[in-house]
PDB file of C-alpha atoms in Angstrom:
ATOM      1  CA  UNK A 110      89.963-101.505  50.441  1.00  0.00           C
ATOM      2  CA  UNK A 111      88.080-104.014  51.676  1.00  0.00           C
ATOM      3  CA  UNK A 112      89.015-107.294  54.484  1.00  0.00           C
ATOM      4  CA  UNK A 113      88.432-110.726  53.311  1.00  0.00           C
ATOM      5  CA  UNK A 114      86.182-110.839  56.139  1.00  0.00           C
ATOM      6  CA  UNK A 115      84.236-107.369  55.912  1.00  0.00           C
ATOM      7  CA  UNK A 116      83.109-108.734  52.011  1.00  0.00           C
ATOM      8  CA  UNK A 117      82.292-112.564  53.688  1.00  0.00           C
ATOM      9  CA  UNK A 118      79.922-110.696  55.597  1.00  0.00           C
ATOM     10  CA  UNK A 119      78.077-108.721  53.482  1.00  0.00           C
ATOM     11  CA  UNK A 120      77.963-111.379  50.702  1.00  0.00           C
ATOM     12  CA  UNK A 121      76.494-113.755  53.618  1.00  0.00           C
ATOM     13  CA  UNK A 122      73.591-111.173  53.932  1.00  0.00           C
ATOM     14  CA  UNK A 123      72.611-111.287  50.378  1.00  0.00           C
ATOM     15  CA  UNK A 124      73.239-114.805  50.478  1.00  0.00           C
ATOM     16  CA  UNK A 125      69.293-115.494  50.550  1.00  0.00           C
ATOM     17  CA  UNK A 126      68.477-113.725  47.553  1.00  0.00           C
ATOM     18  CA  UNK A 127      71.072-115.180  46.049  1.00  0.00           C
ATOM     19  CA  UNK A 128      70.359-118.789  46.935  1.00  0.00           C
ATOM     20  CA  UNK A 129      66.209-117.899  46.091  1.00  0.00           C
ATOM     21  CA  UNK A 130      67.816-117.138  42.385  1.00  0.00           C
ATOM     22  CA  UNK A 131      68.590-121.069  42.705  1.00  0.00           C
ATOM     23  CA  UNK A 132      64.878-121.540  43.598  1.00  0.00           C
ATOM     24  CA  UNK A 133      63.347-120.085  40.977  1.00  0.00           C
ATOM     25  CA  UNK A 134      65.491-121.715  37.568  1.00  0.00           C
ATOM     26  CA  UNK A 135      66.736-124.688  39.985  1.00  0.00           C
ATOM     27  CA  UNK A 136      70.213-125.356  38.005  1.00  0.00           C
ATOM     28  CA  UNK A 137      73.232-126.906  39.931  1.00  0.00           C
ATOM     29  CA  UNK A 138      76.216-125.085  40.123  1.00  0.00           C
ATOM     30  CA  UNK A 139      79.322-122.463  41.093  1.00  0.00           C
ATOM     31  CA  UNK A 140      77.975-118.294  40.310  1.00  0.00           C
ATOM     32  CA  UNK A 141      81.538-117.052  39.240  1.00  0.00           C
ATOM     33  CA  UNK A 142      82.079-113.050  38.807  1.00  0.00           C
ATOM     34  CA  UNK A 143      83.505-110.367  39.638  1.00  0.00           C
ATOM     35  CA  UNK A 144      82.268-107.294  42.246  1.00  0.00           C
ATOM     36  CA  UNK A 145      82.534-103.654  41.205  1.00  0.00           C
ATOM     37  CA  UNK A 146      82.519-101.446  44.689  1.00  0.00           C
ATOM     38  CA  UNK A 147      82.407 -98.178  45.729  1.00  0.00           C
ATOM     39  CA  UNK A 148      84.691 -96.980  48.217  1.00  0.00           C
ATOM     40  CA  UNK A 149      82.656 -93.539  48.885  1.00  0.00           C
ATOM     41  CA  UNK A 150      79.007 -95.465  49.853  1.00  0.00           C
ATOM     42  CA  UNK A 151      80.097 -99.424  49.447  1.00  0.00           C
ATOM     43  CA  UNK A 152      77.779 -99.894  46.860  1.00  0.00           C
ATOM     44  CA  UNK A 153      78.196-102.321  44.002  1.00  0.00           C
ATOM     45  CA  UNK A 154      78.626 -99.927  40.865  1.00  0.00           C
ATOM     46  CA  UNK A 155      78.382-103.156  39.089  1.00  0.00           C
ATOM     47  CA  UNK A 156      78.590-106.933  38.737  1.00  0.00           C
ATOM     48  CA  UNK A 157      80.210-109.765  35.650  1.00  0.00           C
ATOM     49  CA  UNK A 158      78.528-113.118  35.798  1.00  0.00           C
ATOM     50  CA  UNK A 159      81.296-114.882  34.470  1.00  0.00           C
ATOM     51  CA  UNK A 160      81.442-119.294  33.526  1.00  0.00           C
ATOM     52  CA  UNK A 161      78.395-120.893  33.699  1.00  0.00           C
ATOM     53  CA  UNK A 162      75.959-118.458  34.458  1.00  0.00           C
ATOM     54  CA  UNK A 163      76.338-115.718  32.153  1.00  0.00           C
ATOM     55  CA  UNK A 164      74.230-114.319  29.955  1.00  0.00           C
ATOM     56  CA  UNK A 165      71.395-116.477  31.521  1.00  0.00           C
ATOM     57  CA  UNK A 166      67.850-116.240  33.855  1.00  0.00           C
ATOM     58  CA  UNK A 167      69.912-117.148  36.724  1.00  0.00           C
ATOM     59  CA  UNK A 168      72.794-115.178  36.087  1.00  0.00           C
ATOM     60  CA  UNK A 169      71.331-111.338  34.800  1.00  0.00           C
ATOM     61  CA  UNK A 170      68.483-112.767  38.760  1.00  0.00           C
ATOM     62  CA  UNK A 171      72.392-112.400  40.513  1.00  0.00           C
ATOM     63  CA  UNK A 172      73.004-109.553  39.669  1.00  0.00           C
ATOM     64  CA  UNK A 173      70.485-108.679  40.942  1.00  0.00           C
ATOM     65  CA  UNK A 174      70.218-110.339  44.205  1.00  0.00           C
ATOM     66  CA  UNK A 175      73.815-108.472  44.703  1.00  0.00           C
ATOM     67  CA  UNK A 176      72.593-104.712  44.045  1.00  0.00           C
ATOM     68  CA  UNK A 177      70.703-104.771  47.125  1.00  0.00           C
ATOM     69  CA  UNK A 178      74.818-105.233  48.564  1.00  0.00           C
ATOM     70  CA  UNK A 179      76.365-102.732  50.263  1.00  0.00           C
ATOM     71  CA  UNK A 180      79.635-103.245  52.096  1.00  0.00           C
ATOM     72  CA  UNK A 181      81.266-100.406  54.820  1.00  0.00           C
ATOM     73  CA  UNK A 182      83.681 -97.614  52.956  1.00  0.00           C
ATOM     74  CA  UNK A 183      86.898 -97.718  52.338  1.00  0.00           C
ATOM     75  CA  UNK A 184      89.277 -94.669  51.660  1.00  0.00           C
ATOM     76  CA  UNK A 185      89.790 -96.348  48.094  1.00  0.00           C
ATOM     77  CA  UNK A 186      87.392 -95.002  44.679  1.00  0.00           C
ATOM     78  CA  UNK A 187      86.315 -98.256  44.237  1.00  0.00           C
ATOM     79  CA  UNK A 188      88.135-102.211  43.958  1.00  0.00           C
ATOM     80  CA  UNK A 189      86.847-104.595  42.163  1.00  0.00           C
ATOM     81  CA  UNK A 190      86.189-108.584  43.811  1.00  0.00           C
ATOM     82  CA  UNK A 191      86.924-111.886  42.821  1.00  0.00           C
ATOM     83  CA  UNK A 192      83.535-113.947  44.464  1.00  0.00           C
ATOM     84  CA  UNK A 193      82.215-117.643  43.969  1.00  0.00           C
ATOM     85  CA  UNK A 194      78.596-118.338  45.331  1.00  0.00           C
ATOM     86  CA  UNK A 195      77.564-121.974  45.015  1.00  0.00           C
ATOM     87  CA  UNK A 196      73.782-122.478  44.062  1.00  0.00           C
ATOM     88  CA  UNK A 197      72.111-125.724  44.559  1.00  0.00           C
TER      89      UNK A 197
END
C-alpha cells in the first residue's frame, strides 16, 4: 500500500488543477473525497466526492483534476484513500 508521504506528494502535484476548480466556480469549502487507486499502474480508478461538493460542478471539476494524478505502483490490486482539499 502507499505511504502517507507518497499520497501527499501525488496530491500536491495536482493541487494547481484542483485550485483551478475553485477559481472557476468561486465556492469555498472542503472538497471531501474517496480516491480509488490501482496498484499495478498507480492510476486513479475512481473518485467519489461527498459532502458540500457532491453532485456539483465544483465536485465534477475536482474529479476531473484528480484523473491526472499518478501514484507510485504498489502490490495490492487497489486501495481506497480518503482525502480532503480546502478550496479557497
